[in-house]
PDB file of C-alpha atoms in Angstrom:
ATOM      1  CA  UNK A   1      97.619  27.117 206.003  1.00 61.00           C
ATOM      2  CA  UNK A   2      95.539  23.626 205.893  1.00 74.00           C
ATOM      3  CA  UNK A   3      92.850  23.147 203.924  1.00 70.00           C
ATOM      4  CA  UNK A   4      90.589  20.501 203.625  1.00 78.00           C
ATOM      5  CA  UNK A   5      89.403  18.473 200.910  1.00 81.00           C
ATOM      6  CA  UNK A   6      87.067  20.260 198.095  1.00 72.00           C
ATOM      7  CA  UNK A   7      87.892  23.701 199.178  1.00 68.00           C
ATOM      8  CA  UNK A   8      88.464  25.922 196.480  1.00 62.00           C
ATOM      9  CA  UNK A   9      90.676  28.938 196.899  1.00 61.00           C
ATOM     10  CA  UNK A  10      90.718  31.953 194.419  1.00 58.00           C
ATOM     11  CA  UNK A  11      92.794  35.008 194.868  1.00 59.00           C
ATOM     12  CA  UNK A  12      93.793  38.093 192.812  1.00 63.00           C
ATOM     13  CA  UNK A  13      97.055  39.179 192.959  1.00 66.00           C
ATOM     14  CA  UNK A  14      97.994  43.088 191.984  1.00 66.00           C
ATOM     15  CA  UNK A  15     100.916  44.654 191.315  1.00 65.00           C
ATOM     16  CA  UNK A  16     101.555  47.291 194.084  1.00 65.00           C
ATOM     17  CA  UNK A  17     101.856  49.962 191.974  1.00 65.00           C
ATOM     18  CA  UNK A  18      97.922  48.261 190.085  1.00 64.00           C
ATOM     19  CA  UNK A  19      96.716  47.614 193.779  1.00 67.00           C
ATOM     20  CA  UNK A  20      97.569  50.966 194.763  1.00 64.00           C
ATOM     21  CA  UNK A  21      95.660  52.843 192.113  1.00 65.00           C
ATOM     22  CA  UNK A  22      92.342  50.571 192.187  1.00 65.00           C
ATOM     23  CA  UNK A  23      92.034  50.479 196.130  1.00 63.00           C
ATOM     24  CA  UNK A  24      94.378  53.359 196.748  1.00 63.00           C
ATOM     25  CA  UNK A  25      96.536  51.073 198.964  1.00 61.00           C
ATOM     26  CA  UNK A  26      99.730  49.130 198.840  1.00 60.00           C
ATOM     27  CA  UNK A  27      99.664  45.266 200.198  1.00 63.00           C
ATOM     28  CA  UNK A  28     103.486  44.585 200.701  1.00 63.00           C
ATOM     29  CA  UNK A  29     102.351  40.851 200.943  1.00 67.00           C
ATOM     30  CA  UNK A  30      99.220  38.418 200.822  1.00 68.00           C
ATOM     31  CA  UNK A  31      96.757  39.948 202.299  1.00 71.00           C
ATOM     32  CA  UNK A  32      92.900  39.032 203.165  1.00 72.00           C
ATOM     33  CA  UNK A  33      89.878  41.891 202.827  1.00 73.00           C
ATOM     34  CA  UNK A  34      87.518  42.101 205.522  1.00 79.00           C
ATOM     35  CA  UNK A  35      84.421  40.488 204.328  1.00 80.00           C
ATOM     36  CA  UNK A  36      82.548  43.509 205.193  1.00 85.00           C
ATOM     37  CA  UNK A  37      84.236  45.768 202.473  1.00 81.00           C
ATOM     38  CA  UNK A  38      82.620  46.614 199.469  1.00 80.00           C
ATOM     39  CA  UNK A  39      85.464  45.525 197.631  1.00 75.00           C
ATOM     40  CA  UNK A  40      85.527  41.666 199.050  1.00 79.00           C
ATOM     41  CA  UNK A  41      81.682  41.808 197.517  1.00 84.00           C
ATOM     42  CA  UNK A  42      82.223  42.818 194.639  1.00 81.00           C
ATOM     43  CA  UNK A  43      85.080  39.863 194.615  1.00 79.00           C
ATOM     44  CA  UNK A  44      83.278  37.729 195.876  1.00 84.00           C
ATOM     45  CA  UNK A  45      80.260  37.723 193.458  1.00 86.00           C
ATOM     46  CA  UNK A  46      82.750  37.486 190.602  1.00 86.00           C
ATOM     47  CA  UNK A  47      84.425  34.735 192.630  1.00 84.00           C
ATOM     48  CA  UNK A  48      80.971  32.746 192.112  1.00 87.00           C
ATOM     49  CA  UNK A  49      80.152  33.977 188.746  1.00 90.00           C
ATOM     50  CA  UNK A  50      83.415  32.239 187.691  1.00 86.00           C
ATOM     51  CA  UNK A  51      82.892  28.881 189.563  1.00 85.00           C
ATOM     52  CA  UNK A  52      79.992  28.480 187.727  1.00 88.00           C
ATOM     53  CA  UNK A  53      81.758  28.320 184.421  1.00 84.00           C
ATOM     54  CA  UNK A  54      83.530  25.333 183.318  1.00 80.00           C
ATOM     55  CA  UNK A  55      84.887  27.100 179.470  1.00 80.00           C
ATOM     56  CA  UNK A  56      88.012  29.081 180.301  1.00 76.00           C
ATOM     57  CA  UNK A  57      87.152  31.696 177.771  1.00 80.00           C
ATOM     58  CA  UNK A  58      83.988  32.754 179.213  1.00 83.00           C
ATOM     59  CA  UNK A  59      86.001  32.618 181.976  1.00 82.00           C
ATOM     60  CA  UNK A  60      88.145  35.414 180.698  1.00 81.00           C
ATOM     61  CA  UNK A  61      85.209  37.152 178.826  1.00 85.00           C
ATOM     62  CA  UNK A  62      83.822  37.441 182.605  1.00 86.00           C
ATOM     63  CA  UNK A  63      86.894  38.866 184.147  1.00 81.00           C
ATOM     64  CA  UNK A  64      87.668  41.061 180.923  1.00 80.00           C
ATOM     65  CA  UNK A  65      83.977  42.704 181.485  1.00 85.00           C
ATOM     66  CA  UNK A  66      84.464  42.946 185.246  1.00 81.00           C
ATOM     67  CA  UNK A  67      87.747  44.517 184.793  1.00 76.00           C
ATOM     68  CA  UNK A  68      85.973  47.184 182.408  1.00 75.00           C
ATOM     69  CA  UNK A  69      83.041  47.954 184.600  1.00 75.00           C
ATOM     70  CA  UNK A  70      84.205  47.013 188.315  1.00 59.00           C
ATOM     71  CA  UNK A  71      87.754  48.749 188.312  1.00 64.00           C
ATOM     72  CA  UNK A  72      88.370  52.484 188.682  1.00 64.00           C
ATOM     73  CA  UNK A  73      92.022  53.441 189.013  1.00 61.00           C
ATOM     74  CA  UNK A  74      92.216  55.810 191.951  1.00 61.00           C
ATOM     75  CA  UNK A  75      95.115  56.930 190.327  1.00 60.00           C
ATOM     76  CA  UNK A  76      95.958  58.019 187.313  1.00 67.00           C
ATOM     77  CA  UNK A  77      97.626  55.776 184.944  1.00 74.00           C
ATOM     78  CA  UNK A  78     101.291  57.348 183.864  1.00 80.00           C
ATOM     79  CA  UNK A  79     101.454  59.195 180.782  1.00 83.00           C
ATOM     80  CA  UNK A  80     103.708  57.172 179.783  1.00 86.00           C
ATOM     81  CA  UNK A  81     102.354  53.596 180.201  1.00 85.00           C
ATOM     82  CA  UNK A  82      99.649  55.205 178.198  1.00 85.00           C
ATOM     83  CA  UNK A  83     101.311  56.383 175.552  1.00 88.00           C
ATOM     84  CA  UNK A  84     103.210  52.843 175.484  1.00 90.00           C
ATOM     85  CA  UNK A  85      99.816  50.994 175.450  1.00 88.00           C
ATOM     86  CA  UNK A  86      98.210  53.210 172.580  1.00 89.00           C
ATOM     87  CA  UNK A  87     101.350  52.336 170.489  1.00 89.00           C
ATOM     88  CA  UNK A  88     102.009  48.306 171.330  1.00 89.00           C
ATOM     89  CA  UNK A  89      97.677  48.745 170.235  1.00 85.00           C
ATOM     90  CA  UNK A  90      98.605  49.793 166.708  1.00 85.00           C
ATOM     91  CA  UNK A  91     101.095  47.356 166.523  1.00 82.00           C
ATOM     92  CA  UNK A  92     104.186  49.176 166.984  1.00 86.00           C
ATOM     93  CA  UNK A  93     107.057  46.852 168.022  1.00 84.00           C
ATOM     94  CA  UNK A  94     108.285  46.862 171.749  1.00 84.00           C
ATOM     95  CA  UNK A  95     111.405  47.879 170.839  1.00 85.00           C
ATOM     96  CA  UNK A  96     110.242  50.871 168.919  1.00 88.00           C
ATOM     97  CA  UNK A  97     108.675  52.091 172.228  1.00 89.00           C
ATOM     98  CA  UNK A  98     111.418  54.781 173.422  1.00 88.00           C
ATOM     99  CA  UNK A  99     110.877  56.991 170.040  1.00 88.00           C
ATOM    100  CA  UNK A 100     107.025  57.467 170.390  1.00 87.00           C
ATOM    101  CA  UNK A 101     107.210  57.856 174.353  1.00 87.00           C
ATOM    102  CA  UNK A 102     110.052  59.981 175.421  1.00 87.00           C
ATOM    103  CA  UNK A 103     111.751  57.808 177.457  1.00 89.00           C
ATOM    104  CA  UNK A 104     114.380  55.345 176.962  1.00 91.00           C
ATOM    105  CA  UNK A 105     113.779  51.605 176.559  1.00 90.00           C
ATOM    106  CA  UNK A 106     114.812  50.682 180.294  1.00 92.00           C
ATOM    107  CA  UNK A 107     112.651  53.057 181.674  1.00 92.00           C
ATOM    108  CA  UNK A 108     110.160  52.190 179.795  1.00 91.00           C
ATOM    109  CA  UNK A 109     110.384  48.542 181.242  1.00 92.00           C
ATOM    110  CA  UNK A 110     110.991  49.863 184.730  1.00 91.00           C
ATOM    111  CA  UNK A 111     107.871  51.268 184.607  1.00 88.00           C
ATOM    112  CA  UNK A 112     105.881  48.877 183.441  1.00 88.00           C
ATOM    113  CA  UNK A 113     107.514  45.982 185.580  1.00 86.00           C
ATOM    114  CA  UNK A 114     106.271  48.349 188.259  1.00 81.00           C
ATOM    115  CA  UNK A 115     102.568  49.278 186.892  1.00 80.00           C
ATOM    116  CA  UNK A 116     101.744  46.048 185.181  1.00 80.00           C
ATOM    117  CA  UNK A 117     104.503  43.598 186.626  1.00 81.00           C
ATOM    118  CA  UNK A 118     105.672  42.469 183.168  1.00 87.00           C
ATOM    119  CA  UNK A 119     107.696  43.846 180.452  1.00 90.00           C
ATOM    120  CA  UNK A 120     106.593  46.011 177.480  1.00 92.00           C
ATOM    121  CA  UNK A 121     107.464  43.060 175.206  1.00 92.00           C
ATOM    122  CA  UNK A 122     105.365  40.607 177.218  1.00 92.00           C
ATOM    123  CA  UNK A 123     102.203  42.773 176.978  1.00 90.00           C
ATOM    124  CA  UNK A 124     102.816  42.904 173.442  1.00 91.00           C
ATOM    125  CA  UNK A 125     102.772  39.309 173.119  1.00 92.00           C
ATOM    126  CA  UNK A 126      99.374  38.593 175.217  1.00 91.00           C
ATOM    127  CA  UNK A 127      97.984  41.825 173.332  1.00 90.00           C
ATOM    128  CA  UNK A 128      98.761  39.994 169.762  1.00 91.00           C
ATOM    129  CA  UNK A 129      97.391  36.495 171.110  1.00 93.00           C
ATOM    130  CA  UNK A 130      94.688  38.151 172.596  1.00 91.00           C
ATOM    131  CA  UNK A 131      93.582  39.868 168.915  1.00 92.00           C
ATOM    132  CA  UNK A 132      94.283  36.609 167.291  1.00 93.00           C
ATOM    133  CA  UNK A 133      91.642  35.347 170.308  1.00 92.00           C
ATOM    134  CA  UNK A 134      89.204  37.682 168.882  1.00 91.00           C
ATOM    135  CA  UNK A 135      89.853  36.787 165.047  1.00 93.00           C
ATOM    136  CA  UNK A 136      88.834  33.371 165.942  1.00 92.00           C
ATOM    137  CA  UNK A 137      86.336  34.225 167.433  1.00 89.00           C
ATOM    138  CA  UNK A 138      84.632  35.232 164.864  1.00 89.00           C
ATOM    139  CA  UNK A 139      81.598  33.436 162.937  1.00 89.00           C
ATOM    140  CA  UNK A 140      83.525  32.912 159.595  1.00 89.00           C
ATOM    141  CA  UNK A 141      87.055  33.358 161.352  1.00 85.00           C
ATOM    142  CA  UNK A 142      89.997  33.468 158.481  1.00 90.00           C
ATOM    143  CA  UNK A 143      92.772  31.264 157.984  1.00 92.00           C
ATOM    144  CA  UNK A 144      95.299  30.805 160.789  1.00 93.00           C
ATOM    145  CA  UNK A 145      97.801  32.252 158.050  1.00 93.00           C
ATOM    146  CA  UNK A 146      95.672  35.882 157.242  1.00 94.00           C
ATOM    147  CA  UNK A 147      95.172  35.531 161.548  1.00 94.00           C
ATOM    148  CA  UNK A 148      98.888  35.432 162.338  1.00 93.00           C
ATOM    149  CA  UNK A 149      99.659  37.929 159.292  1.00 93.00           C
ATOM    150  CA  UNK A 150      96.978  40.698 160.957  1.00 92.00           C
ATOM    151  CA  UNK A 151      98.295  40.280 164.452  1.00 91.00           C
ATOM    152  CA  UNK A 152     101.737  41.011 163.137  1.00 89.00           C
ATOM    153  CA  UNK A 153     103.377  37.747 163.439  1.00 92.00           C
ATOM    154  CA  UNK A 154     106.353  36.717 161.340  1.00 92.00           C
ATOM    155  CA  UNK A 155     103.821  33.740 160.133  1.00 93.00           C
ATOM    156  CA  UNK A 156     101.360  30.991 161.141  1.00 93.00           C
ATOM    157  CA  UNK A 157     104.126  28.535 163.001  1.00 95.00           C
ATOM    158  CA  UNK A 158     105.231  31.909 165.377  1.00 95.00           C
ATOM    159  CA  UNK A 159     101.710  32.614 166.284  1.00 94.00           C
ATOM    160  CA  UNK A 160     101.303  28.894 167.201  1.00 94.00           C
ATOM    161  CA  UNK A 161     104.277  29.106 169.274  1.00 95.00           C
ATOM    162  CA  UNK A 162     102.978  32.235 171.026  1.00 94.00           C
ATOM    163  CA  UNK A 163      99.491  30.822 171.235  1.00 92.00           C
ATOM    164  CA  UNK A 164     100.335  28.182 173.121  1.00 92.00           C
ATOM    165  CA  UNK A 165     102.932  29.911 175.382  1.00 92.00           C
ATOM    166  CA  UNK A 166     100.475  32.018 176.773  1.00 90.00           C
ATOM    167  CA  UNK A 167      97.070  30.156 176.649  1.00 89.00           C
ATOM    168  CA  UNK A 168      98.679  26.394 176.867  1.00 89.00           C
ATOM    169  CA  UNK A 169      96.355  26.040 173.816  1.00 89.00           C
ATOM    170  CA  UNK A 170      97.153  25.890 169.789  1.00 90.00           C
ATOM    171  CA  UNK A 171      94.607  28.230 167.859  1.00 90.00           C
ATOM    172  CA  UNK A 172      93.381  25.105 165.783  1.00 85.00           C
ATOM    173  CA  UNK A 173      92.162  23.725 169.191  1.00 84.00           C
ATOM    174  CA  UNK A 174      90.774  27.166 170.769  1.00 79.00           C
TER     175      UNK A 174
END
């Protein structure tokens, strides 16, 4: 593929097991909607909603509403991935996982490698960043020591380390 100079490509890129239940089809590899479909749009109008914002959290506050609104899982979410997401919610540790769903730890992975095309562990860790996101976010926001204590890291130097891991950012300069 050439492209010239200035063009800007977006994509979105689903897990099969996520593209099958939204659009209630598999893409074994890259694939382009017709233009024509309801879906390309719909992508497309969030495509230029986003290119007209230059803060990468609106950015995400855009794509976390669209992802509320726009996306209705044609199939049903597993039980278990459910379950899973309740508990990592209320802060239960990853590991912790097999005695509140009913299946062992490796499944448990399995299936969300499959559904959400990371690990149990991983979700946990953008979930926590992603409350500490929201603390901050706040108009009086607390100290980056009460933040990382209510997200349910070991302290303010591990929620740093997360932080920036996942949002190439430090809290201090979100």
């Amino acid at each position: 593929m050439t492209l010239s100079a200035g063009t800007r490509l977006a994509g979105i890129h689903l897990t099969p097991a996520s593209g099958h239940a939204l659009i209630a089809h598999s893409f074994p590899q890259p694939t382009a909607l017709p233009l024509a479909s309801p879906l390309a749009q719909q992508l497309d109008r969030l495509y230029r909603t986003l290119c007209q914002q230059t803060d990468s959290a609106a950015m995400l506050d855009i794509l976390q509403a669209w992802s509320a609104s726009g996306l209705t899982p044609q199939q049903p979410i597993p039980k278990a991935i459910q379950r899973a997401l309740a508990c990592i919610g209320n802060d239960i540790p990853a590991g912790a996982l097999d005695q509140h769903t009913g299946m062992s730890q490796r499944q448990l992975e399995r299936l969300f490698s499959h559904w959400l095309n990371m690990t149990p562990k991983f979700y946990q860790r953008i979930a926590r960043v992603n409350k500490a996101v929201q603390m901050l976010a706040q108009p009086q926001p607390s100290s980056l020591a009460e933040i990382a204590h209510a997200c349910a890291f070991s302290d303010q130097a591990h929620m740093t380390r997360e932080f920036r891991a996942i949002t190439h950012k430090t809290p201090g300069n979100w």
